[in-house]
Coordinates of C-alpha atoms and ligand atoms in Angstrom, one line a residue:
M128 CA -0.2 0.0 0.2
N129 CA 1.4 3.5 -0.5
L130 CA 0.8 5.6 2.3
Q131 CA 1.5 8.4 0.4
M132 CA -1.9 8.8 -1.4
T133 CA -3.3 9.6 2.2
L134 CA -1.2 12.8 2.2
P135 CA -2.4 15.6 1.7
D136 CA -0.9 17.7 -1.7
K137 CA 2.6 18.6 -1.9
S138 CA 1.4 22.2 -1.8
V139 CA -1.1 22.0 0.8
M140 CA 1.7 20.8 3.5
Y141 CA 4.5 22.8 2.6
N142 CA 2.1 25.6 3.1
A143 CA 0.8 25.0 6.3
L144 CA 4.7 23.6 6.8
L145 CA 5.6 27.6 6.0
K146 CA 2.4 29.0 8.4
R147 CA 3.3 26.2 11.3
D148 CA -0.2 25.2 11.0
S149 CA -1.8 23.0 14.1
T150 CA -4.2 21.7 12.4
F151 CA -1.5 19.7 10.4
E152 CA -0.2 17.8 13.7
G153 CA -0.5 14.2 13.5
I154 CA -1.5 14.3 9.0
F155 CA 2.1 14.7 8.3
Y156 CA 5.4 14.5 9.0
V157 CA 8.0 16.6 7.6
G158 CA 12.0 14.8 6.4
V159 CA 14.8 17.6 5.4
K160 CA 16.9 15.8 2.8
T161 CA 19.7 18.5 3.1
T162 CA 19.5 17.8 6.9
G163 CA 18.5 14.8 7.5
I164 CA 16.4 15.8 10.4
F165 CA 12.7 15.1 10.3
C166 CA 10.3 17.1 12.2
R167 CA 6.2 18.4 13.1
P168 CA 4.4 20.7 10.6
T169 CA 4.7 23.4 13.7
C170 CA 8.4 23.2 14.2
H171 CA 10.3 26.1 14.4
A172 CA 13.5 26.1 13.5
K173 CA 13.8 28.1 10.4
K174 CA 12.0 26.9 7.2
P175 CA 13.6 24.7 4.6
K176 CA 13.2 25.0 0.9
I177 CA 10.2 23.6 -1.1
E178 CA 12.7 20.9 -3.3
N179 CA 14.5 20.3 -0.1
V180 CA 10.9 18.4 2.0
E181 CA 9.7 15.3 1.7
F182 CA 6.5 14.2 2.9
F183 CA 5.4 11.7 5.7
N184 CA 2.6 9.7 7.1
S185 CA 4.6 8.4 10.4
S186 CA 7.3 8.7 11.8
K187 CA 7.7 5.5 11.0
E188 CA 8.7 6.2 7.8
A189 CA 10.9 8.9 8.4
I190 CA 12.9 6.8 10.7
Q191 CA 13.2 3.8 8.0
L192 CA 14.4 6.3 5.3
G193 CA 17.1 7.6 8.0
Y194 CA 16.1 10.8 9.7
R195 CA 16.9 11.8 12.7
P196 CA 14.1 13.6 15.0
C197 CA 14.4 17.2 15.8
K198 CA 15.7 18.8 19.1
L199 CA 13.3 21.1 18.6
C200 CA 10.2 20.2 18.4
Y201 CA 10.3 16.3 19.1
P202 CA 8.6 14.5 16.1
L203 CA 8.6 11.6 18.4
E204 CA 6.6 12.8 21.5
V205 CA 3.2 11.3 22.0
Q206 CA 0.8 12.4 19.0
G207 CA -2.8 12.1 19.3
K208 CA -3.9 15.2 21.8
F209 CA -5.9 17.1 20.2
P210 CA -4.7 19.9 18.3
G211 CA -5.6 23.9 19.6
W212 CA -8.3 24.5 17.7
M213 CA -10.1 20.8 18.9
I214 CA -9.6 20.9 22.7
Q215 CA -12.8 23.1 23.5
L216 CA -15.3 20.5 21.6
M217 CA -13.9 18.1 22.7
K218 CA -14.1 19.3 26.2
E219 CA -17.2 20.0 25.7
I220 CA -18.1 16.4 24.3
E221 CA -16.9 15.0 27.5
D222 CA -19.0 17.4 29.9
N223 CA -21.9 16.1 28.1
P224 CA -22.1 12.6 26.1
N225 CA -25.5 12.7 24.4
V226 CA -24.8 15.9 23.4
R227 CA -25.2 16.4 19.1
I228 CA -22.8 18.2 16.7
K229 CA -23.9 18.7 13.4
D230 CA -21.9 20.2 10.8
Y231 CA -23.8 23.2 11.2
D232 CA -22.4 23.3 14.6
L233 CA -19.7 22.9 14.0
V234 CA -19.4 25.6 11.6
K235 CA -20.9 28.0 14.0
R236 CA -17.6 27.5 17.2
G237 CA -15.3 28.0 14.7
I238 CA -14.5 24.6 12.6
S239 CA -14.6 23.2 9.3
P240 CA -16.9 19.8 9.3
H241 CA -13.6 18.7 6.3
K242 CA -10.7 19.4 8.5
L243 CA -12.1 17.4 11.9
R244 CA -13.3 14.2 9.6
R245 CA -9.6 13.9 8.5
W246 CA -8.1 14.2 11.9
F247 CA -10.9 11.7 13.1
K248 CA -10.2 9.0 10.4
Q249 CA -6.7 9.7 10.5
N250 CA -6.4 9.7 14.0
L251 CA -9.1 7.2 15.3
G252 CA -9.6 5.0 12.7
M253 CA -13.6 6.2 12.4
T254 CA -15.9 8.9 11.5
F255 CA -16.3 12.0 14.2
Q256 CA -20.5 10.5 14.5
S257 CA -19.8 7.6 15.5
Y258 CA -17.8 8.3 17.9
L259 CA -20.0 10.6 19.5
R260 CA -22.3 7.4 18.9
T261 CA -19.8 4.7 20.4
L262 CA -19.7 7.3 23.6
R263 CA -23.3 7.7 24.2
I264 CA -24.0 4.6 23.9
G265 CA -21.0 3.6 26.0
N266 CA -22.0 6.3 28.1
A267 CA -26.1 4.2 28.4
F268 CA -24.5 1.1 28.9
G269 CA -22.4 2.3 32.6
R270 CA -25.7 3.7 33.7
I271 CA -27.9 0.7 33.1
K272 CA -25.4 -1.7 33.6
Y273 CA -24.6 1.0 37.6
G274 CA -29.5 0.6 38.0
D275 CA -30.5 3.2 35.6
K276 CA -33.4 1.5 34.1
V277 CA -33.6 1.3 30.3
I278 CA -35.6 3.9 29.0
E279 CA -34.3 7.0 31.3
A280 CA -31.3 6.0 29.7
A281 CA -32.3 5.9 26.2
Y282 CA -34.4 9.3 26.7
S283 CA -31.5 11.2 28.2
S284 CA -28.7 9.9 25.4
D285 CA -31.5 11.2 23.5
Y286 CA -32.9 9.2 21.7
E287 CA -36.5 9.8 20.3
S288 CA -37.3 6.5 20.2
L289 CA -36.9 2.9 22.7
S290 CA -36.8 1.2 19.3
G291 CA -34.3 2.9 18.1
F292 CA -32.0 3.5 20.7
N293 CA -32.6 -0.5 21.2
A294 CA -31.1 -1.1 18.3
I295 CA -27.6 0.6 17.5
F296 CA -27.3 -0.4 21.4
K297 CA -26.9 -4.1 20.4
K298 CA -25.3 -2.5 16.9
T299 CA -22.2 -1.0 18.6
T300 CA -22.4 -3.6 22.0
G301 CA -23.3 -6.9 20.5
F302 CA -26.2 -7.0 22.7
V303 CA -29.6 -5.6 23.9
P304 CA -29.4 -2.9 26.5
N305 CA -31.7 -4.7 29.3
K306 CA -28.5 -7.3 29.2
S307 CA -25.7 -4.8 30.5
K308 CA -26.1 -6.1 33.9
N309 CA -24.4 -9.3 33.2
S310 CA -22.6 -8.2 30.0
N311 CA -19.0 -6.7 30.2
I312 CA -16.9 -4.3 27.6
I313 CA -14.2 -3.6 27.2
N314 CA -13.7 0.3 26.6
V315 CA -10.9 0.7 23.7
T316 CA -9.1 3.3 22.7
R317 CA -6.4 4.5 19.9
I318 CA -3.0 5.7 21.4
L319 CA -0.4 7.4 19.6
T320 CA 3.4 6.9 19.7
P321 CA 5.9 7.5 18.0
L322 CA 5.7 4.0 16.9
G323 CA 2.6 4.3 15.9
P324 CA -0.9 4.1 16.6
M325 CA -2.0 1.4 19.9
L326 CA -4.8 0.3 19.6
S327 CA -5.6 0.0 23.5
G328 CA -8.5 -1.9 25.7
A329 CA -9.2 -1.4 29.4
T330 CA -11.6 -3.7 31.6
E331 CA -12.8 -2.8 35.0
K332 CA -9.7 -3.9 36.9
G333 CA -6.9 -3.6 34.2
V334 CA -5.2 -2.5 30.5
C335 CA -5.7 -6.1 29.6
L336 CA -4.5 -4.6 25.6
L337 CA -2.2 -2.7 24.1
E338 CA -0.9 -3.1 20.3
F339 CA 0.5 -1.6 16.9
V340 CA -3.2 -1.3 14.9
D341 CA -0.6 -2.8 12.5
R342 CA 0.4 -6.1 13.6
K343 CA -0.8 -8.4 11.4
M344 CA -1.7 -10.3 15.1
I345 CA -4.4 -7.8 15.8
E346 CA -7.9 -9.2 14.5
T347 CA -6.7 -12.5 16.2
Q348 CA -5.7 -10.7 19.4
I349 CA -9.1 -9.4 19.3
K350 CA -11.1 -12.1 18.9
R351 CA -9.4 -13.4 21.7
I352 CA -9.9 -11.0 23.9
K353 CA -13.8 -10.4 23.3
K354 CA -14.0 -14.4 24.4
I355 CA -11.5 -14.4 26.6
F356 CA -13.4 -11.7 29.2
N357 CA -16.8 -11.9 27.2
A358 CA -17.2 -8.8 26.5
E359 CA -17.5 -6.2 22.9
L360 CA -15.2 -3.5 22.5
I361 CA -16.3 -0.3 22.1
P362 CA -14.4 3.3 21.9
G363 CA -14.7 5.1 24.9
K364 CA -12.8 6.5 28.1
S365 CA -11.5 4.4 30.7
K366 CA -10.4 5.6 34.3
Y367 CA -6.8 3.8 33.1
F368 CA -6.3 5.1 29.6
D369 CA -5.0 8.7 30.8
L370 CA -2.2 7.5 33.0
L371 CA -1.7 4.7 30.1
N372 CA -0.9 7.8 27.6
N373 CA 1.0 9.3 30.2
Q374 CA 3.5 7.1 30.9
L375 CA 4.2 6.4 27.4
S376 CA 4.8 8.9 26.9
E377 CA 7.6 9.3 29.5
Y378 CA 8.4 5.9 28.5
F379 CA 9.0 7.1 25.0
K380 CA 11.1 10.0 26.3
G381 CA 13.2 7.1 28.0
K382 CA 12.3 8.8 31.6
L383 CA 9.6 6.0 33.0
R384 CA 11.4 2.9 33.0
K385 CA 8.8 0.6 35.4
F386 CA 5.0 0.8 34.5
D387 CA 2.5 0.8 37.1
V388 CA -0.4 1.0 35.2
P389 CA -2.6 -1.8 36.7
L390 CA -2.7 -4.6 34.1
E391 CA -5.1 -7.8 33.5
M392 CA -3.2 -10.5 31.7
D393 CA -5.8 -13.5 30.7
G394 CA -4.9 -17.3 29.1
T395 CA -4.0 -19.9 30.0
D396 CA -1.5 -21.1 32.7
F397 CA 1.6 -21.8 30.8
Q398 CA 1.1 -17.9 29.0
V399 CA 0.7 -15.9 32.4
K400 CA 3.9 -17.8 33.6
T401 CA 5.5 -16.7 30.2
W402 CA 4.4 -13.0 30.7
K403 CA 4.8 -12.3 34.9
Q404 CA 8.5 -13.9 33.4
L405 CA 8.5 -11.3 31.0
L406 CA 7.6 -7.9 33.2
K407 CA 10.4 -9.5 35.3
I408 CA 13.6 -8.2 32.2
P409 CA 14.7 -5.3 34.1
Y410 CA 15.0 -2.3 32.1
G411 CA 17.6 -1.8 29.4
K412 CA 18.3 -5.9 29.4
T413 CA 17.6 -8.6 27.0
R414 CA 17.5 -12.2 27.7
S415 CA 17.7 -15.3 25.2
Y416 CA 14.9 -17.9 24.5
E417 CA 17.0 -20.4 26.9
E418 CA 16.9 -17.7 29.9
Q419 CA 13.8 -16.7 29.1
A420 CA 12.4 -21.1 29.0
I421 CA 14.7 -21.7 31.9
A422 CA 13.5 -19.0 34.2
V423 CA 10.1 -20.1 32.7
G424 CA 10.9 -23.8 34.9
N425 CA 11.4 -25.8 31.7
K426 CA 14.9 -25.5 29.6
K427 CA 13.4 -27.1 27.2
A428 CA 10.5 -24.7 26.4
V429 CA 11.6 -22.9 24.4
R430 CA 9.8 -22.9 21.3
A431 CA 6.6 -22.7 23.7
V432 CA 7.7 -19.3 25.3
A433 CA 8.7 -18.3 22.1
K434 CA 4.5 -19.0 21.1
A435 CA 4.0 -17.5 24.6
N436 CA 6.2 -13.9 24.0
G437 CA 4.2 -13.7 20.7
D438 CA 0.9 -13.9 22.0
N439 CA 1.4 -11.4 24.9
R440 CA -1.5 -8.9 24.2
I441 CA -0.2 -5.4 26.2
S442 CA 3.5 -5.0 24.3
I443 CA 5.8 -2.4 25.9
I444 CA 4.2 -2.7 29.3
I445 CA 5.3 -6.8 29.1
P446 CA 8.2 -6.7 28.1
C447 CA 8.5 -9.5 25.5
H448 CA 10.4 -7.6 22.8
R449 CA 13.7 -7.5 25.2
V450 CA 13.7 -11.5 24.3
I451 CA 15.9 -11.3 22.0
G452 CA 18.3 -14.6 19.9
K453 CA 21.4 -16.3 21.5
D454 CA 23.7 -15.0 19.0
G455 CA 22.1 -11.4 19.7
S456 CA 19.8 -11.8 17.0
L457 CA 16.2 -10.0 16.9
T458 CA 14.7 -12.6 15.7
G459 CA 10.7 -11.2 15.1
Y460 CA 8.4 -9.9 17.0
G461 CA 4.8 -9.1 16.4
G462 CA 5.0 -5.6 16.0
G463 CA 7.6 -5.5 13.7
I464 CA 11.5 -5.7 13.9
W465 CA 12.1 -2.1 13.4
R466 CA 10.4 -1.7 16.3
K467 CA 12.1 -3.6 18.5
Q468 CA 14.8 -2.7 17.5
Y469 CA 13.5 0.5 17.6
L470 CA 13.0 0.0 22.0
L471 CA 15.3 -1.9 23.0
N472 CA 17.9 1.0 21.6
L473 CA 15.6 3.8 23.2
E474 CA 16.5 1.1 26.5
Q475 CA 19.9 0.7 26.0
K476 CA 20.0 4.7 25.3
K477 CA 21.9 3.8 22.1
Ligands
ZN769 ZN1 11.3 20.0 14.0

């Protein structure tokens, strides 16, 4: 797939670069051929000539082509924060998840509906309206689970008919509203990191999913997680996401060595045992598969250990990237070898 195709016009991006237009934050990165450095659109460094720049969708592409991150604008810092022009709107939605916002309302607030749609597609992979809808349903679910009557939740979510509410609720969650008390949902959100967007999920007990969204296994992982927790995945908020976001951000700055966001890992006994051993590998250190097998208590279980590593659903925090080949080769990594290399370099301060 040619990722370049999803970028705006080069002239549009160059213009945004000259104006340090923050609405393009997260939409493109710019590499400066003459210096080998890449930047955010809003960087305060002197702007290069158009013939000396190339544009990227992600910091990954820039890194793969050998560009180094700029020391002024820190393009590797966690993205996905709302750009300035969105903050007020998102606060409004947060204060009242049942708010209805049409294009006309956006224009009244000085926001271009087109720009907002593009931001949602690019950063959350969903439309603005489906984001609002899932927030409303997630909110209604919480109310019903903790005692509200379905009809109360439906009307306070601003649905005009109960049947309409029931239908959309079922479409979103996979169960009808009055099953809420006995059902679970896993709230999921996208977290943008220097290595690309990750899908994060949390139950009431803790984070149960953190995966790079482009990972081939992600759909299998999602199926497994739904089965294990008997739950549907719904975009929305979790009390753990802010902490997770902050800790990841500090981690990628090289400042955080140990995560303490609550986790909920569930799997076979062997998997859980292996994952717990992974958590014991210190920051900055690596372990071979054989050493990991010994740690798990069976020197011969090298392949089983490698498999359980691959089944890890909470990347980075459960550091499966710290297990490498006996000869020092990186062997495999679900999120791609380039990410494993990056994480190890970061931890080893290379
Ligand atoms: Zn810069």
